[in-house]
PDB file of C-alpha atoms in Angstrom:
ATOM      1  CA  MET G   1       0.081   0.441   0.162  1.00  0.00           C
ATOM      2  CA  SER G   2       1.173   3.611  -0.536  1.00  0.00           C
ATOM      3  CA  GLU G   3       2.834   5.285   2.502  1.00  0.00           C
ATOM      4  CA  MET G   4      -0.071   7.832   3.850  1.00  0.00           C
ATOM      5  CA  PRO G   5       0.824  11.559   5.693  1.00  0.00           C
ATOM      6  CA  ALA G   6      -0.242  11.842   7.822  1.00  0.00           C
ATOM      7  CA  GLU G   7      -3.520  13.629   8.048  1.00  0.00           C
ATOM      8  CA  HIS G   8      -4.474  11.197   6.057  1.00  0.00           C
ATOM      9  CA  GLY G   9      -8.693  12.441   6.655  1.00  0.00           C
ATOM     10  CA  VAL G  10      -9.719   8.491   6.174  1.00  0.00           C
ATOM     11  CA  GLU G  11     -12.975   8.939   8.752  1.00  0.00           C
ATOM     12  CA  ILE G  12     -15.153   6.127  10.331  1.00  0.00           C
ATOM     13  CA  ARG G  13     -18.161   6.396   7.119  1.00  0.00           C
ATOM     14  CA  HIS G  14     -14.794   5.315   5.207  1.00  0.00           C
ATOM     15  CA  LEU G  15     -14.831   2.116   6.906  1.00  0.00           C
ATOM     16  CA  ARG G  16     -18.122   0.984   7.159  1.00  0.00           C
ATOM     17  CA  ALA G  17     -19.111   1.500   3.969  1.00  0.00           C
ATOM     18  CA  PHE G  18     -15.842  -0.462   3.219  1.00  0.00           C
ATOM     19  CA  VAL G  19     -16.132  -3.093   5.740  1.00  0.00           C
ATOM     20  CA  ALA G  20     -19.639  -3.420   4.171  1.00  0.00           C
ATOM     21  CA  VAL G  21     -18.866  -3.984   1.036  1.00  0.00           C
ATOM     22  CA  ALA G  22     -15.723  -6.443   1.932  1.00  0.00           C
ATOM     23  CA  ARG G  23     -19.081  -8.059   3.625  1.00  0.00           C
ATOM     24  CA  GLU G  24     -21.424  -8.228   1.167  1.00  0.00           C
ATOM     25  CA  ARG G  25     -19.922  -8.584  -2.160  1.00  0.00           C
ATOM     26  CA  ASN G  26     -21.763  -5.311  -4.121  1.00  0.00           C
ATOM     27  CA  PHE G  27     -22.284  -2.392  -3.650  1.00  0.00           C
ATOM     28  CA  THR G  28     -26.003  -2.133  -4.271  1.00  0.00           C
ATOM     29  CA  ARG G  29     -26.747  -4.719  -0.609  1.00  0.00           C
ATOM     30  CA  ALA G  30     -23.624  -3.563   0.890  1.00  0.00           C
ATOM     31  CA  ALA G  31     -25.282  -0.101   0.560  1.00  0.00           C
ATOM     32  CA  GLN G  32     -28.921  -1.150   1.834  1.00  0.00           C
ATOM     33  CA  THR G  33     -27.124  -2.416   5.281  1.00  0.00           C
ATOM     34  CA  LEU G  34     -25.873   1.096   5.845  1.00  0.00           C
ATOM     35  CA  GLN G  35     -29.656   2.895   4.763  1.00  0.00           C
ATOM     36  CA  ILE G  36     -27.863   5.010   1.995  1.00  0.00           C
ATOM     37  CA  THR G  37     -28.700   5.508  -1.884  1.00  0.00           C
ATOM     38  CA  GLN G  38     -25.265   2.968  -4.217  1.00  0.00           C
ATOM     39  CA  PRO G  39     -24.110   6.706  -5.842  1.00  0.00           C
ATOM     40  CA  ALA G  40     -23.549   7.192  -2.015  1.00  0.00           C
ATOM     41  CA  MET G  41     -21.920   4.079  -0.596  1.00  0.00           C
ATOM     42  CA  SER G  42     -19.523   3.875  -4.276  1.00  0.00           C
ATOM     43  CA  ARG G  43     -18.476   7.900  -4.203  1.00  0.00           C
ATOM     44  CA  THR G  44     -17.209   6.467  -0.814  1.00  0.00           C
ATOM     45  CA  VAL G  45     -14.770   3.729  -1.184  1.00  0.00           C
ATOM     46  CA  ALA G  46     -13.754   5.420  -3.918  1.00  0.00           C
ATOM     47  CA  SER G  47     -12.517   8.314  -1.422  1.00  0.00           C
ATOM     48  CA  LEU G  48     -11.171   6.127   1.018  1.00  0.00           C
ATOM     49  CA  GLU G  49      -9.152   4.292  -2.135  1.00  0.00           C
ATOM     50  CA  ARG G  50      -8.365   7.571  -2.807  1.00  0.00           C
ATOM     51  CA  LEU G  51      -7.021   8.196   0.054  1.00  0.00           C
ATOM     52  CA  VAL G  52      -5.196   5.699   1.305  1.00  0.00           C
ATOM     53  CA  GLY G  53      -3.701   5.845  -2.629  1.00  0.00           C
ATOM     54  CA  THR G  54      -4.479   2.773  -3.745  1.00  0.00           C
ATOM     55  CA  ALA G  55      -7.606  -0.148  -4.702  1.00  0.00           C
ATOM     56  CA  LEU G  56      -8.661  -1.935  -2.242  1.00  0.00           C
ATOM     57  CA  LEU G  57     -11.884  -3.356  -4.669  1.00  0.00           C
ATOM     58  CA  SER G  58     -11.694  -4.885  -8.378  1.00  0.00           C
ATOM     59  CA  ARG G  59     -15.022  -4.534  -9.459  1.00  0.00           C
ATOM     60  CA  ASN G  60     -16.147  -5.531 -12.711  1.00  0.00           C
ATOM     61  CA  ARG G  61     -20.736  -5.439 -13.727  1.00  0.00           C
ATOM     62  CA  ARG G  62     -21.167  -9.149 -11.924  1.00  0.00           C
ATOM     63  CA  THR G  63     -18.457  -8.902  -9.285  1.00  0.00           C
ATOM     64  CA  VAL G  64     -16.710  -7.607  -6.443  1.00  0.00           C
ATOM     65  CA  ALA G  65     -13.396  -9.383  -5.476  1.00  0.00           C
ATOM     66  CA  LEU G  66     -11.243  -7.714  -2.474  1.00  0.00           C
ATOM     67  CA  THR G  67      -7.485  -6.506  -3.763  1.00  0.00           C
ATOM     68  CA  ALA G  68      -4.468  -8.014  -1.683  1.00  0.00           C
ATOM     69  CA  ALA G  69      -3.859  -4.554  -0.282  1.00  0.00           C
ATOM     70  CA  GLY G  70      -8.459  -4.515   0.074  1.00  0.00           C
ATOM     71  CA  GLN G  71      -7.287  -7.788   2.369  1.00  0.00           C
ATOM     72  CA  GLN G  72      -4.815  -6.657   4.013  1.00  0.00           C
ATOM     73  CA  PHE G  73      -6.775  -3.264   5.181  1.00  0.00           C
ATOM     74  CA  LEU G  74     -10.336  -4.855   5.981  1.00  0.00           C
ATOM     75  CA  ALA G  75      -7.659  -6.598   9.086  1.00  0.00           C
ATOM     76  CA  HIS G  76      -7.494  -2.747  10.199  1.00  0.00           C
ATOM     77  CA  ALA G  77     -10.359  -1.430   9.424  1.00  0.00           C
ATOM     78  CA  HIS G  78     -12.353  -4.205  11.435  1.00  0.00           C
ATOM     79  CA  ARG G  79     -10.359  -3.893  14.689  1.00  0.00           C
ATOM     80  CA  VAL G  80     -10.831  -0.286  14.303  1.00  0.00           C
ATOM     81  CA  LEU G  81     -14.635  -0.309  14.217  1.00  0.00           C
ATOM     82  CA  ALA G  82     -14.063  -3.270  16.922  1.00  0.00           C
ATOM     83  CA  VAL G  83     -12.123  -0.460  19.053  1.00  0.00           C
ATOM     84  CA  LEU G  84     -15.250   2.225  18.663  1.00  0.00           C
ATOM     85  CA  ASP G  85     -17.987   0.654  19.330  1.00  0.00           C
ATOM     86  CA  GLU G  86     -15.574  -0.979  22.983  1.00  0.00           C
ATOM     87  CA  ALA G  87     -15.153   2.346  23.062  1.00  0.00           C
ATOM     88  CA  VAL G  88     -18.363   3.826  23.327  1.00  0.00           C
ATOM     89  CA  GLY G  89     -19.215   0.820  24.682  1.00  0.00           C
ATOM     90  CA  ALA G  90     -17.511   1.749  27.546  1.00  0.00           C
ATOM     91  CA  ALA G  91     -17.977   5.323  27.949  1.00  0.00           C
ATOM     92  CA  THR G  92     -21.661   4.925  28.381  1.00  0.00           C
ATOM     93  CA  GLY G  93     -21.621   2.160  31.026  1.00  0.00           C
ATOM     94  CA  GLY G  94     -21.762  -0.879  29.282  1.00  0.00           C
ATOM     95  CA  SER G  95     -20.332  -3.895  31.105  1.00  0.00           C
ATOM     96  CA  PRO G  96     -17.841  -4.231  30.346  1.00  0.00           C
ATOM     97  CA  VAL G  97     -16.888  -6.518  27.678  1.00  0.00           C
ATOM     98  CA  LEU G  98     -13.551  -9.256  26.506  1.00  0.00           C
ATOM     99  CA  ARG G  99     -13.845 -11.854  23.920  1.00  0.00           C
ATOM    100  CA  VAL G 100     -11.294 -14.541  24.409  1.00  0.00           C
ATOM    101  CA  GLY G 101     -10.837 -17.063  21.106  1.00  0.00           C
ATOM    102  CA  PHE G 102      -9.511 -20.568  20.407  1.00  0.00           C
ATOM    103  CA  THR G 103      -8.964 -22.828  17.335  1.00  0.00           C
ATOM    104  CA  TRP G 104      -9.006 -26.028  18.357  1.00  0.00           C
ATOM    105  CA  GLY G 105      -9.802 -28.370  21.326  1.00  0.00           C
ATOM    106  CA  SER G 106      -5.960 -28.902  21.475  1.00  0.00           C
ATOM    107  CA  THR G 107      -6.337 -26.160  23.748  1.00  0.00           C
ATOM    108  CA  ALA G 108      -9.157 -26.587  26.077  1.00  0.00           C
ATOM    109  CA  GLU G 109      -7.409 -27.513  29.332  1.00  0.00           C
ATOM    110  CA  TYR G 110      -5.697 -24.877  29.567  1.00  0.00           C
ATOM    111  CA  THR G 111      -8.799 -22.516  28.889  1.00  0.00           C
ATOM    112  CA  ALA G 112     -10.986 -23.316  31.365  1.00  0.00           C
ATOM    113  CA  PRO G 113      -9.406 -22.220  34.529  1.00  0.00           C
ATOM    114  CA  ILE G 114      -7.960 -18.659  32.953  1.00  0.00           C
ATOM    115  CA  VAL G 115     -10.651 -17.643  32.445  1.00  0.00           C
ATOM    116  CA  ARG G 116     -12.287 -19.147  35.865  1.00  0.00           C
ATOM    117  CA  ASP G 117      -9.729 -17.113  37.554  1.00  0.00           C
ATOM    118  CA  PHE G 118     -10.074 -14.124  35.643  1.00  0.00           C
ATOM    119  CA  GLU G 119     -14.565 -13.848  36.115  1.00  0.00           C
ATOM    120  CA  ARG G 120     -13.384 -14.537  39.778  1.00  0.00           C
ATOM    121  CA  ALA G 121     -11.223 -10.969  39.894  1.00  0.00           C
ATOM    122  CA  HIS G 122     -13.257  -9.601  37.928  1.00  0.00           C
ATOM    123  CA  PRO G 123     -16.787 -10.028  38.200  1.00  0.00           C
ATOM    124  CA  GLU G 124     -18.160  -6.550  36.704  1.00  0.00           C
ATOM    125  CA  VAL G 125     -16.540  -8.213  32.393  1.00  0.00           C
ATOM    126  CA  THR G 126     -18.886 -10.302  30.479  1.00  0.00           C
ATOM    127  CA  VAL G 127     -16.452 -12.723  29.203  1.00  0.00           C
ATOM    128  CA  GLU G 128     -16.722 -14.307  25.120  1.00  0.00           C
ATOM    129  CA  ILE G 129     -15.516 -16.946  23.818  1.00  0.00           C
ATOM    130  CA  ARG G 130     -15.526 -17.625  20.569  1.00  0.00           C
ATOM    131  CA  ARG G 131     -14.138 -20.669  18.877  1.00  0.00           C
ATOM    132  CA  TYR G 132     -12.885 -19.559  15.303  1.00  0.00           C
ATOM    133  CA  ASP G 133     -11.063 -21.476  12.561  1.00  0.00           C
ATOM    134  CA  ASP G 134      -7.911 -19.616  11.519  1.00  0.00           C
ATOM    135  CA  THR G 135      -4.190 -19.811  12.808  1.00  0.00           C
ATOM    136  CA  VAL G 136      -4.611 -16.583  16.175  1.00  0.00           C
ATOM    137  CA  ALA G 137      -8.552 -16.773  16.510  1.00  0.00           C
ATOM    138  CA  GLY G 138     -10.054 -13.791  15.253  1.00  0.00           C
ATOM    139  CA  LEU G 139      -6.955 -11.409  16.737  1.00  0.00           C
ATOM    140  CA  ASP G 140      -6.305 -10.320  13.435  1.00  0.00           C
ATOM    141  CA  ASP G 141      -9.846  -9.105  13.103  1.00  0.00           C
ATOM    142  CA  GLY G 142     -11.061  -7.622  16.324  1.00  0.00           C
ATOM    143  CA  ARG G 143     -12.538 -10.434  16.563  1.00  0.00           C
ATOM    144  CA  THR G 144     -10.600 -11.561  20.166  1.00  0.00           C
ATOM    145  CA  HIS G 145      -9.507  -9.461  22.225  1.00  0.00           C
ATOM    146  CA  VAL G 146      -7.385 -12.503  23.028  1.00  0.00           C
ATOM    147  CA  GLY G 147      -6.634 -15.581  22.313  1.00  0.00           C
ATOM    148  CA  PHE G 148      -5.273 -19.487  22.406  1.00  0.00           C
ATOM    149  CA  LEU G 149      -3.947 -20.658  20.084  1.00  0.00           C
ATOM    150  CA  PRO G 150      -1.668 -24.185  19.025  1.00  0.00           C
ATOM    151  CA  GLY G 151       1.344 -23.327  17.838  1.00  0.00           C
ATOM    152  CA  ASP G 152       4.033 -19.807  18.022  1.00  0.00           C
ATOM    153  CA  PRO G 153       1.909 -16.897  15.118  1.00  0.00           C
ATOM    154  CA  GLY G 154       5.219 -16.016  14.992  1.00  0.00           C
ATOM    155  CA  ALA G 155       5.036 -12.644  14.720  1.00  0.00           C
ATOM    156  CA  PRO G 156       6.085  -9.688  15.551  1.00  0.00           C
ATOM    157  CA  ARG G 157       2.769  -7.893  15.780  1.00  0.00           C
ATOM    158  CA  PHE G 158       1.481 -10.718  19.092  1.00  0.00           C
ATOM    159  CA  GLY G 159       2.388 -10.472  22.620  1.00  0.00           C
ATOM    160  CA  THR G 160       3.029 -14.713  23.816  1.00  0.00           C
ATOM    161  CA  LEU G 161       2.534 -16.120  26.453  1.00  0.00           C
ATOM    162  CA  VAL G 162       4.022 -20.054  26.742  1.00  0.00           C
ATOM    163  CA  LEU G 163       1.442 -22.223  28.528  1.00  0.00           C
ATOM    164  CA  ALA G 164       2.664 -25.459  27.954  1.00  0.00           C
ATOM    165  CA  ASP G 165       3.666 -27.590  26.390  1.00  0.00           C
ATOM    166  CA  GLU G 166       3.185 -30.460  24.325  1.00  0.00           C
ATOM    167  CA  PRO G 167       3.998 -33.373  22.937  1.00  0.00           C
ATOM    168  CA  ARG G 168       2.287 -35.123  19.349  1.00  0.00           C
ATOM    169  CA  VAL G 169       0.938 -37.589  19.043  1.00  0.00           C
ATOM    170  CA  VAL G 170      -1.028 -39.502  16.033  1.00  0.00           C
ATOM    171  CA  ALA G 171      -3.985 -40.476  16.065  1.00  0.00           C
ATOM    172  CA  LEU G 172      -4.662 -43.113  14.182  1.00  0.00           C
ATOM    173  CA  PRO G 173      -7.264 -45.064  12.000  1.00  0.00           C
ATOM    174  CA  ALA G 174      -8.810 -48.147  14.947  1.00  0.00           C
ATOM    175  CA  ASP G 175      -7.559 -51.362  12.639  1.00  0.00           C
ATOM    176  CA  HIS G 176      -4.209 -49.873  11.092  1.00  0.00           C
ATOM    177  CA  PRO G 177      -1.130 -51.814  12.654  1.00  0.00           C
ATOM    178  CA  LEU G 178       0.893 -48.925  14.112  1.00  0.00           C
ATOM    179  CA  LEU G 179      -1.774 -50.017  17.097  1.00  0.00           C
ATOM    180  CA  SER G 180       0.517 -52.659  18.450  1.00  0.00           C
ATOM    181  CA  GLY G 181       2.881 -50.176  19.537  1.00  0.00           C
ATOM    182  CA  GLU G 182       3.269 -48.215  22.776  1.00  0.00           C
ATOM    183  CA  GLU G 183       4.697 -45.828  20.812  1.00  0.00           C
ATOM    184  CA  VAL G 184       6.043 -45.124  16.902  1.00  0.00           C
ATOM    185  CA  VAL G 185       8.550 -42.211  15.788  1.00  0.00           C
ATOM    186  CA  LEU G 186       8.643 -40.263  12.580  1.00  0.00           C
ATOM    187  CA  ALA G 187      10.663 -42.732  10.537  1.00  0.00           C
ATOM    188  CA  ASP G 188       7.414 -45.158  10.839  1.00  0.00           C
ATOM    189  CA  LEU G 189       4.902 -42.610   9.271  1.00  0.00           C
ATOM    190  CA  ALA G 190       6.681 -41.532   6.681  1.00  0.00           C
ATOM    191  CA  GLY G 191       4.951 -44.167   4.059  1.00  0.00           C
ATOM    192  CA  GLU G 192       1.363 -43.174   5.372  1.00  0.00           C
ATOM    193  CA  THR G 193      -0.944 -40.590   3.928  1.00  0.00           C
ATOM    194  CA  ILE G 194      -1.220 -37.416   6.792  1.00  0.00           C
ATOM    195  CA  VAL G 195      -3.944 -36.095   6.997  1.00  0.00           C
ATOM    196  CA  ILE G 196      -3.679 -32.109   7.659  1.00  0.00           C
ATOM    197  CA  ASN G 197      -5.833 -28.953   9.325  1.00  0.00           C
ATOM    198  CA  VAL G 198      -4.382 -26.354   6.615  1.00  0.00           C
ATOM    199  CA  VAL G 199      -6.491 -22.920   9.105  1.00  0.00           C
ATOM    200  CA  SER G 200      -5.601 -23.680  11.781  1.00  0.00           C
ATOM    201  CA  GLY G 201      -2.956 -27.410  12.573  1.00  0.00           C
ATOM    202  CA  THR G 202      -0.294 -27.280  13.715  1.00  0.00           C
ATOM    203  CA  THR G 203       1.392 -30.422  11.601  1.00  0.00           C
ATOM    204  CA  THR G 204       3.723 -29.658   8.600  1.00  0.00           C
ATOM    205  CA  LEU G 205       5.770 -31.971   6.375  1.00  0.00           C
ATOM    206  CA  GLU G 206       9.373 -29.838   7.711  1.00  0.00           C
ATOM    207  CA  LEU G 207       8.569 -31.742  10.620  1.00  0.00           C
ATOM    208  CA  TRP G 208      10.576 -34.919   9.126  1.00  0.00           C
ATOM    209  CA  ALA G 209      13.666 -35.416   7.654  1.00  0.00           C
ATOM    210  CA  SER G 210      13.593 -33.829   3.116  1.00  0.00           C
ATOM    211  CA  THR G 211      14.757 -36.830   2.417  1.00  0.00           C
ATOM    212  CA  ARG G 212      11.990 -39.056   3.853  1.00  0.00           C
ATOM    213  CA  ARG G 213       9.232 -36.700   4.216  1.00  0.00           C
ATOM    214  CA  PRO G 214       5.057 -38.532   3.140  1.00  0.00           C
ATOM    215  CA  ASP G 215       4.551 -38.346  -0.517  1.00  0.00           C
ATOM    216  CA  THR G 216       0.404 -38.097  -0.026  1.00  0.00           C
ATOM    217  CA  VAL G 217      -1.248 -35.258   2.089  1.00  0.00           C
ATOM    218  CA  VAL G 218      -5.245 -34.978   3.019  1.00  0.00           C
ATOM    219  CA  ARG G 219      -5.977 -31.122   3.519  1.00  0.00           C
ATOM    220  CA  VAL G 220      -8.899 -30.642   5.940  1.00  0.00           C
ATOM    221  CA  ARG G 221      -9.471 -27.354   7.741  1.00  0.00           C
ATOM    222  CA  ASN G 222     -10.654 -28.003  10.740  1.00  0.00           C
ATOM    223  CA  VAL G 223     -11.193 -30.831  14.053  1.00  0.00           C
ATOM    224  CA  ASP G 224     -13.989 -32.400  12.562  1.00  0.00           C
ATOM    225  CA  GLU G 225     -13.193 -33.203   8.726  1.00  0.00           C
ATOM    226  CA  TRP G 226      -9.162 -33.737  10.460  1.00  0.00           C
ATOM    227  CA  MET G 227     -11.360 -37.059  12.402  1.00  0.00           C
ATOM    228  CA  GLU G 228     -13.826 -38.102  10.189  1.00  0.00           C
ATOM    229  CA  ALA G 229     -11.114 -38.696   7.241  1.00  0.00           C
ATOM    230  CA  ILE G 230      -8.742 -40.729  10.112  1.00  0.00           C
ATOM    231  CA  ALA G 231     -11.239 -43.362  11.045  1.00  0.00           C
ATOM    232  CA  ALA G 232     -12.201 -42.716   7.033  1.00  0.00           C
ATOM    233  CA  GLY G 233      -8.733 -45.063   6.931  1.00  0.00           C
ATOM    234  CA  ARG G 234      -7.351 -41.527   4.132  1.00  0.00           C
ATOM    235  CA  GLY G 235      -4.236 -40.605   6.066  1.00  0.00           C
ATOM    236  CA  VAL G 236      -3.482 -40.239   9.720  1.00  0.00           C
ATOM    237  CA  GLY G 237      -2.820 -36.956  11.610  1.00  0.00           C
ATOM    238  CA  LEU G 238      -0.504 -35.621  14.356  1.00  0.00           C
ATOM    239  CA  THR G 239      -2.214 -33.119  16.897  1.00  0.00           C
ATOM    240  CA  PRO G 240      -0.890 -32.411  20.165  1.00  0.00           C
ATOM    241  CA  ALA G 241      -1.275 -34.581  23.316  1.00  0.00           C
ATOM    242  CA  SER G 242      -4.317 -32.915  24.602  1.00  0.00           C
ATOM    243  CA  THR G 243      -6.403 -33.548  20.980  1.00  0.00           C
ATOM    244  CA  GLY G 244      -6.255 -37.394  21.747  1.00  0.00           C
ATOM    245  CA  ARG G 245      -7.367 -36.390  25.511  1.00  0.00           C
ATOM    246  CA  LEU G 246     -10.691 -34.387  24.676  1.00  0.00           C
ATOM    247  CA  TYR G 247     -11.338 -35.569  21.126  1.00  0.00           C
ATOM    248  CA  THR G 248     -12.795 -39.122  21.469  1.00  0.00           C
ATOM    249  CA  HIS G 249     -14.263 -41.058  17.981  1.00  0.00           C
ATOM    250  CA  PRO G 250     -14.658 -45.219  18.230  1.00  0.00           C
ATOM    251  CA  GLN G 251     -12.813 -45.820  15.147  1.00  0.00           C
ATOM    252  CA  ILE G 252     -10.110 -43.778  16.335  1.00  0.00           C
ATOM    253  CA  ARG G 253      -6.574 -44.393  18.616  1.00  0.00           C
ATOM    254  CA  TYR G 254      -3.640 -42.040  19.805  1.00  0.00           C
ATOM    255  CA  ARG G 255       0.189 -43.116  19.375  1.00  0.00           C
ATOM    256  CA  LEU G 256       2.902 -40.580  21.538  1.00  0.00           C
ATOM    257  CA  VAL G 257       5.291 -39.893  18.972  1.00  0.00           C
ATOM    258  CA  ALA G 258       8.746 -40.252  20.526  1.00  0.00           C
ATOM    259  CA  ASP G 259      10.622 -38.121  19.029  1.00  0.00           C
ATOM    260  CA  SER G 260       8.356 -35.190  17.409  1.00  0.00           C
ATOM    261  CA  PRO G 261       8.990 -31.622  18.537  1.00  0.00           C
ATOM    262  CA  ARG G 262       6.203 -30.313  21.002  1.00  0.00           C
ATOM    263  CA  VAL G 263       3.956 -27.845  20.788  1.00  0.00           C
ATOM    264  CA  PRO G 264       3.975 -24.358  22.969  1.00  0.00           C
ATOM    265  CA  ILE G 265       0.661 -24.237  24.082  1.00  0.00           C
ATOM    266  CA  THR G 266       0.351 -19.873  23.667  1.00  0.00           C
ATOM    267  CA  LEU G 267      -1.553 -17.276  25.137  1.00  0.00           C
ATOM    268  CA  ALA G 268      -1.205 -14.640  22.368  1.00  0.00           C
ATOM    269  CA  TRP G 269      -2.386 -10.581  21.919  1.00  0.00           C
ATOM    270  CA  PRO G 270      -1.704  -7.600  19.533  1.00  0.00           C
ATOM    271  CA  ARG G 271       0.264  -5.086  20.510  1.00  0.00           C
ATOM    272  CA  LEU G 272      -1.369  -2.732  18.942  1.00  0.00           C
ATOM    273  CA  ALA G 273      -4.284  -1.196  20.503  1.00  0.00           C
ATOM    274  CA  ALA G 274      -4.379  -3.953  23.356  1.00  0.00           C
ATOM    275  CA  HIS G 275      -8.090  -4.635  25.787  1.00  0.00           C
ATOM    276  CA  PRO G 276      -7.350  -2.750  28.734  1.00  0.00           C
ATOM    277  CA  LEU G 277      -8.149  -6.832  30.151  1.00  0.00           C
ATOM    278  CA  VAL G 278      -5.551  -8.011  28.092  1.00  0.00           C
ATOM    279  CA  ALA G 279      -3.035  -7.102  31.821  1.00  0.00           C
ATOM    280  CA  ASP G 280      -5.098  -8.293  34.075  1.00  0.00           C
ATOM    281  CA  PHE G 281      -6.158 -12.577  31.711  1.00  0.00           C
ATOM    282  CA  VAL G 282      -2.099 -12.570  30.611  1.00  0.00           C
ATOM    283  CA  ALA G 283      -1.676 -11.920  34.308  1.00  0.00           C
ATOM    284  CA  SER G 284      -4.581 -14.606  35.327  1.00  0.00           C
ATOM    285  CA  ALA G 285      -3.102 -16.716  33.053  1.00  0.00           C
ATOM    286  CA  GLU G 286       0.566 -16.032  34.586  1.00  0.00           C
ATOM    287  CA  ARG G 287      -0.935 -17.487  37.645  1.00  0.00           C
ATOM    288  CA  MET G 288      -2.835 -20.411  36.152  1.00  0.00           C
ATOM    289  CA  ARG G 289       0.869 -21.592  34.403  1.00  0.00           C
ATOM    290  CA  HIS G 290       2.026 -21.640  38.434  1.00  0.00           C
ATOM    291  CA  ARG G 291       0.394 -23.746  39.653  1.00  0.00           C
ATOM    292  CA  ARG G 292      -0.331 -26.265  37.151  1.00  0.00           C
ATOM    293  CA  ASP G 293       3.792 -26.721  36.956  1.00  0.00           C
ATOM    294  CA  GLN G 294       3.818 -27.065  40.941  1.00  0.00           C
ATOM    295  CA  ASN G 295       0.770 -29.929  40.834  1.00  0.00           C
ATOM    296  CA  ASN G 296       3.216 -31.291  38.365  1.00  0.00           C
ATOM    297  CA  LEU G 297       5.504 -31.253  40.708  1.00  0.00           C
ATOM    298  CA  SER G 298       4.438 -32.719  43.096  1.00  0.00           C
ATOM    299  CA  SER G 299       2.250 -35.460  40.840  1.00  0.00           C
TER     300      SER G 299
END
């Protein structure tokens, strides 16, 4: 995107119009949702693009689509509008809300104790727990304020706290020959088809040495598709051990992968314009991590 001057002139009406068009993929329907005319909607979006200095939407007579710049801009626009709505709510005496995101079940063992601790300290706050099937659990566009993630997001725009390091297990169809042993190694799986959740999973072929990687991958988009693909015998899947404790299936068995790198279970939040309550939530997470570590030492 082109660099904008400090006084760029972008207004809230520009962002609301752009977000509406991005959602509807149609100027007329977007105008109806904001109760303005279609020409006014078109002028507002065109004005935004002039102020930003690049095209955010590509349009022709039949379709409206986001450009690459528009894709990047959309997440920020969502976040700005969410922060504005929260600020108005706080100023008008509304109950504060903290939105906590997670991607799938591998983080569930850690989520509930931390949320309960936070709610005991802040009974006036409404905590909304939401699942989003993306790599950062809704953090990028402001849908959530703090997120529980399997793995490290690896981006400087996020602050992180590692809650635990999980060993990996392999999920196998119930009749798989590798179930004869108590554990496996990565080399045992090199000849298998690997089922990978490409949206929010932690498995890539980089786990294997370049000379000994599986040849075939089945790509899925959420944990339910992942489970069913494995149960149907289409492949095997690697996952944090907590997934095996939380997700059972009559046609799936789990075995430890002895030589696989461990998976960090991470709490993450945006460094820029973080929600005012994030620091207190992180403090609850640190308390619960310390308590968990103490319990593990004494057991």
